[in-house]
mmCIF file of C-alpha atoms and ligand atoms in Angstrom:
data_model
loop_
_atom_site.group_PDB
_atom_site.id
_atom_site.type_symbol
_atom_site.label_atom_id
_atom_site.label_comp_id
_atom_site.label_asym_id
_atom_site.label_seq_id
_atom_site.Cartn_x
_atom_site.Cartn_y
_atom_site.Cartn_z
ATOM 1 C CA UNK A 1 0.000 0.000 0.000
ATOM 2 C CA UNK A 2 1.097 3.728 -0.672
ATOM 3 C CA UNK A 3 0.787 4.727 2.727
ATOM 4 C CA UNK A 4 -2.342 5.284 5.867
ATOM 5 C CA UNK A 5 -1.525 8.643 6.219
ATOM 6 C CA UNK A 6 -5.049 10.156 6.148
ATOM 7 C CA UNK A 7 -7.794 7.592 7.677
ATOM 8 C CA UNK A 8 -11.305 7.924 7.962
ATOM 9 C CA UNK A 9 -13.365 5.895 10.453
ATOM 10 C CA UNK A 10 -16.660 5.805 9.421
ATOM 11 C CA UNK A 11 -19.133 4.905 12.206
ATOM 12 C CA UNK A 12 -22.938 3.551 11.072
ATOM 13 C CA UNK A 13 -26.830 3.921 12.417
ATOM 14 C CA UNK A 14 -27.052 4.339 16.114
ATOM 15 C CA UNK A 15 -23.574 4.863 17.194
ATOM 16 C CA UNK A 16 -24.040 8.052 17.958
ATOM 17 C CA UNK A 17 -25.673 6.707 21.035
ATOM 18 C CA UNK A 18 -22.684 5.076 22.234
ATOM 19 C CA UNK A 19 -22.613 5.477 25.935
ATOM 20 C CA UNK A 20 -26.047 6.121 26.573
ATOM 21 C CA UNK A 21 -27.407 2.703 24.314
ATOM 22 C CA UNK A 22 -27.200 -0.672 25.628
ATOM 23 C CA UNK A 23 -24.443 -0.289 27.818
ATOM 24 C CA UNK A 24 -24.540 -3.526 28.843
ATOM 25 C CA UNK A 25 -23.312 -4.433 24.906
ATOM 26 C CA UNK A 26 -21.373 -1.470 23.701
ATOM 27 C CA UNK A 27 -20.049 -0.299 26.731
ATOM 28 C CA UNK A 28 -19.965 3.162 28.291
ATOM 29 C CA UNK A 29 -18.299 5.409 26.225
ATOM 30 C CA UNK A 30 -18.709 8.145 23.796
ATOM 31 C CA UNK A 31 -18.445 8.005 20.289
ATOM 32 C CA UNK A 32 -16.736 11.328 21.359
ATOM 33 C CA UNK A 33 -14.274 9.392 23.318
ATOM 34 C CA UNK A 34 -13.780 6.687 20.660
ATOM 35 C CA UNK A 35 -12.959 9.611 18.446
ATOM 36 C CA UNK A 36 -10.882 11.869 20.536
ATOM 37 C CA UNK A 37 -8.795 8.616 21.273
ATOM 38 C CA UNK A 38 -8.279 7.560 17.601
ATOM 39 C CA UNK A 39 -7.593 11.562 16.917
ATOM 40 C CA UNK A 40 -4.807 11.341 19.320
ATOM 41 C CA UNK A 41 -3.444 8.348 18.835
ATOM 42 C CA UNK A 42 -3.243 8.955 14.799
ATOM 43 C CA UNK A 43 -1.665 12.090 15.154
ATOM 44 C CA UNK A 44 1.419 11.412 17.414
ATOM 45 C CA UNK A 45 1.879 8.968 14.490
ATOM 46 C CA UNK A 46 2.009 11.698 12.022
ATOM 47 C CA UNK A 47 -1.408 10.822 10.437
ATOM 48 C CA UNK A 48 -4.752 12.517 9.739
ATOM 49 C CA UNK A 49 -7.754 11.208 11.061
ATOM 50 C CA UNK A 50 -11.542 12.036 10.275
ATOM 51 C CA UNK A 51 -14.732 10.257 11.882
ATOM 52 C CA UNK A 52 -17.641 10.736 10.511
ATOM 53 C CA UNK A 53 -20.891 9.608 11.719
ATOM 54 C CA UNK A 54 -24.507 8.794 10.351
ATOM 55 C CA UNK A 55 -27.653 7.465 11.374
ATOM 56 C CA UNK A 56 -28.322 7.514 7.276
ATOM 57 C CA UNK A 57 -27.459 4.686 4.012
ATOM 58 C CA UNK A 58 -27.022 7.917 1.704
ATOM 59 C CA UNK A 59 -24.769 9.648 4.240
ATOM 60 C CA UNK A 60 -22.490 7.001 4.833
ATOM 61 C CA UNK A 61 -22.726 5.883 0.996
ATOM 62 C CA UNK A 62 -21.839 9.781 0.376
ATOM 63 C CA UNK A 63 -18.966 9.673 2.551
ATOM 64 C CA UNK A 64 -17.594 6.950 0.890
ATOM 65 C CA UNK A 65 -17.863 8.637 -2.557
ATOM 66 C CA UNK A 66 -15.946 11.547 -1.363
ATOM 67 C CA UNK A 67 -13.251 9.325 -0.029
ATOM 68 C CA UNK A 68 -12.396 8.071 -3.771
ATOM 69 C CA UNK A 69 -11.205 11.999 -4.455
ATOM 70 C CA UNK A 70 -10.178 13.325 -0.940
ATOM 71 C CA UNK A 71 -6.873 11.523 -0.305
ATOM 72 C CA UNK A 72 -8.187 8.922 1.818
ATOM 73 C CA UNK A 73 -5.568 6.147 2.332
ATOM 74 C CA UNK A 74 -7.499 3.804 4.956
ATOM 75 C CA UNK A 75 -10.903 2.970 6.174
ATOM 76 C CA UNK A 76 -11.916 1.835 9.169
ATOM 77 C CA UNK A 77 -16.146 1.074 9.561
ATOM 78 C CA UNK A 78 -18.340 -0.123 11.738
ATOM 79 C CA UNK A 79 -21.639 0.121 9.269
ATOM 80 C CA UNK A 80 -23.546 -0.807 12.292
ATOM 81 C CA UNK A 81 -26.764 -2.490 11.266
ATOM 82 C CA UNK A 82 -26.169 -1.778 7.425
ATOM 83 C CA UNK A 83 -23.979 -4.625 8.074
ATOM 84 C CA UNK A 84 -26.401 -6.401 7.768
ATOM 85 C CA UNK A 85 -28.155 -5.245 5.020
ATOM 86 C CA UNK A 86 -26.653 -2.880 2.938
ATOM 87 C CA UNK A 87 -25.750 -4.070 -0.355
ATOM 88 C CA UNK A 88 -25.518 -0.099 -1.372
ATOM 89 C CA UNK A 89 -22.962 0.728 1.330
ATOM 90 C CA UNK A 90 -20.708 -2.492 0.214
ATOM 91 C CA UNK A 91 -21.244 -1.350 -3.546
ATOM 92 C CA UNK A 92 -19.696 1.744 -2.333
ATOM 93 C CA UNK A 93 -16.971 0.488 -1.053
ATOM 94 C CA UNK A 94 -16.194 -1.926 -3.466
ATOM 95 C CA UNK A 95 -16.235 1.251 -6.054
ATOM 96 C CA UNK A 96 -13.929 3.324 -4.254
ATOM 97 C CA UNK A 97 -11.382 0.433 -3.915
ATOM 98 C CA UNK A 98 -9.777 2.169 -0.614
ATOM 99 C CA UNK A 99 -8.777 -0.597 2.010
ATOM 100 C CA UNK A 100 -10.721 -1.023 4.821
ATOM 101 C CA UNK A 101 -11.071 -2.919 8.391
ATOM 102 C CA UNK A 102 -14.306 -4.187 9.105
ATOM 103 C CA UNK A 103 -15.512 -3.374 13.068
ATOM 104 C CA UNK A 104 -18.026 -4.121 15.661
ATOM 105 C CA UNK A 105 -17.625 -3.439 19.601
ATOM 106 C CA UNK A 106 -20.181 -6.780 20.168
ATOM 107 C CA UNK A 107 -19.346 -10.072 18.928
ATOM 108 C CA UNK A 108 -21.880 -10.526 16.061
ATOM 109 C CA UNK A 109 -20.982 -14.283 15.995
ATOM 110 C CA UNK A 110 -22.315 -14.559 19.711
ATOM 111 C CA UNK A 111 -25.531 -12.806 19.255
ATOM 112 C CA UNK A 112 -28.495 -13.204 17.225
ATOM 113 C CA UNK A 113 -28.721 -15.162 13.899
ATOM 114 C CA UNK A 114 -29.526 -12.010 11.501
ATOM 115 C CA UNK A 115 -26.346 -10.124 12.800
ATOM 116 C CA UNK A 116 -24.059 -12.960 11.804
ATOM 117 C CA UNK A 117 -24.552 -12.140 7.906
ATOM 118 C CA UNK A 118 -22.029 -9.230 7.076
ATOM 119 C CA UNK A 119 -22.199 -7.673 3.091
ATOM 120 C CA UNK A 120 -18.823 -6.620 4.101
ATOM 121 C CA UNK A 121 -16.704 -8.978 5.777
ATOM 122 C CA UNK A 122 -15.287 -10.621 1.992
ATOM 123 C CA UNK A 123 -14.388 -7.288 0.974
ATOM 124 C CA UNK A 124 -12.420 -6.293 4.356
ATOM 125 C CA UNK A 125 -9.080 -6.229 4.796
ATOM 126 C CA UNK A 126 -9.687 -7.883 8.184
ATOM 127 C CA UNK A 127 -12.139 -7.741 10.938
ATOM 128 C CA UNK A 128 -12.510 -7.136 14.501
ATOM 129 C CA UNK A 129 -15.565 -8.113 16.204
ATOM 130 C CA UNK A 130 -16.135 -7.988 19.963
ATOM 131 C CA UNK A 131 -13.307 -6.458 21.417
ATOM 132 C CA UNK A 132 -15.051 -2.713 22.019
ATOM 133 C CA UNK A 133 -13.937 0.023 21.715
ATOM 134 C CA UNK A 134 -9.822 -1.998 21.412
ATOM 135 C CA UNK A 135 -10.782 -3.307 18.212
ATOM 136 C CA UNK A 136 -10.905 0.583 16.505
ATOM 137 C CA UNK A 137 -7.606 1.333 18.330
ATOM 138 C CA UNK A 138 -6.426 -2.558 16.693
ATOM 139 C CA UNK A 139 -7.537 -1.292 13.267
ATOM 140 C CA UNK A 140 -5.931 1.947 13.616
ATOM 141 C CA UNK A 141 -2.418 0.530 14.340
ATOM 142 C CA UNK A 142 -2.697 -1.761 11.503
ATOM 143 C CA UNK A 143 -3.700 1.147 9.167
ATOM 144 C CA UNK A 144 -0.444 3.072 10.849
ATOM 145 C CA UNK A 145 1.873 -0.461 10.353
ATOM 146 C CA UNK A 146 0.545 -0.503 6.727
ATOM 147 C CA UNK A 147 2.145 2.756 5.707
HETATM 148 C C1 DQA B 1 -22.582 -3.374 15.783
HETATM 149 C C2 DQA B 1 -23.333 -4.718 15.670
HETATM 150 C C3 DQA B 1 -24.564 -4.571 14.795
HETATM 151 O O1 DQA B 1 -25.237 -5.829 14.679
HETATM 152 C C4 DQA B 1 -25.510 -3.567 15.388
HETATM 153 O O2 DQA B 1 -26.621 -3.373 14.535
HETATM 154 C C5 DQA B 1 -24.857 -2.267 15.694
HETATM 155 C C6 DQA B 1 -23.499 -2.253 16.241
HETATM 156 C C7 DQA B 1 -21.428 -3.442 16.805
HETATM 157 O O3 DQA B 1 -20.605 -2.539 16.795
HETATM 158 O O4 DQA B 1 -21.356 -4.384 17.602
HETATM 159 O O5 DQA B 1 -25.477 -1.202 15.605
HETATM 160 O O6 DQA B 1 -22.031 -3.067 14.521
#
């Protein structure tokens, strides 16, 4: 690969809730704290890093259009429950041709039968599912490694 020096983390449907939804599954922080972590983290490695959040299949679809033309190196998504459905979102991806690592904080495996189907996970780099809020920090020093 050319180099992860700009990576966008693009977080799906819901995770905006982080903290507040389902602790008891995704854990108590912020999808500001996930971010301001990852921010951190990326820059003391000399890279860029842009999150980008939305609770909509044309946003997220959008965001991955823009990535094909902005300099994007590396994604790292958690589609959330387009997972699970979202033949659009993978199309996306599969147009822009940009690496990415596939991530949930739960262990989709573990939980019920219509989360263990992912559009994505053939396309991914890798995935990380279950390890929380590690797995993004994972992802991000793999994207860093791959430079
Ligand atoms: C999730 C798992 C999905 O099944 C679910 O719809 C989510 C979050 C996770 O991070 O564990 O919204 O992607």
């Amino acid at each position: 690969m050319a180099g992860a020096n700009k990576i966008l983390v693009i977080h799906g449907p819901n995770l905006n809730l982080l903290g507040v939804r389902e602790p008891e599954i995704y854990g108590n922080n912020t999808l500001q704290d996930i971010n301001r972590n990852l921010r951190v983290f990326a820059k003391d490695a000399g890279a860029d890093l842009e999150a980008f959040q939305s609770n909509a299949e044309s946003g997220l679809i959008g965001r991955v259009q823009m990535a094909m033309n902005d300099g994007t190196d590396f994604i790292i998504i958690n589609p959330a429950a387009f997972t699970h459905t979202s033949i659009a979102l993978r199309d996306a991806l599969a147009a822009a041709k940009l690496p990415f690592i596939e991530i949930h904080l739960s262990n989709i495996f573990s939980r019920e039968s219509f989360r263990h189907k992912s559009y994505f996970s053939d396309l991914a780099v890798g995935v990380i599912s279950g390890l929380g809020i590690k797995g993004y920090q994972l992802a991000l020093e793999y994207a860093l490694a791959s430079r």
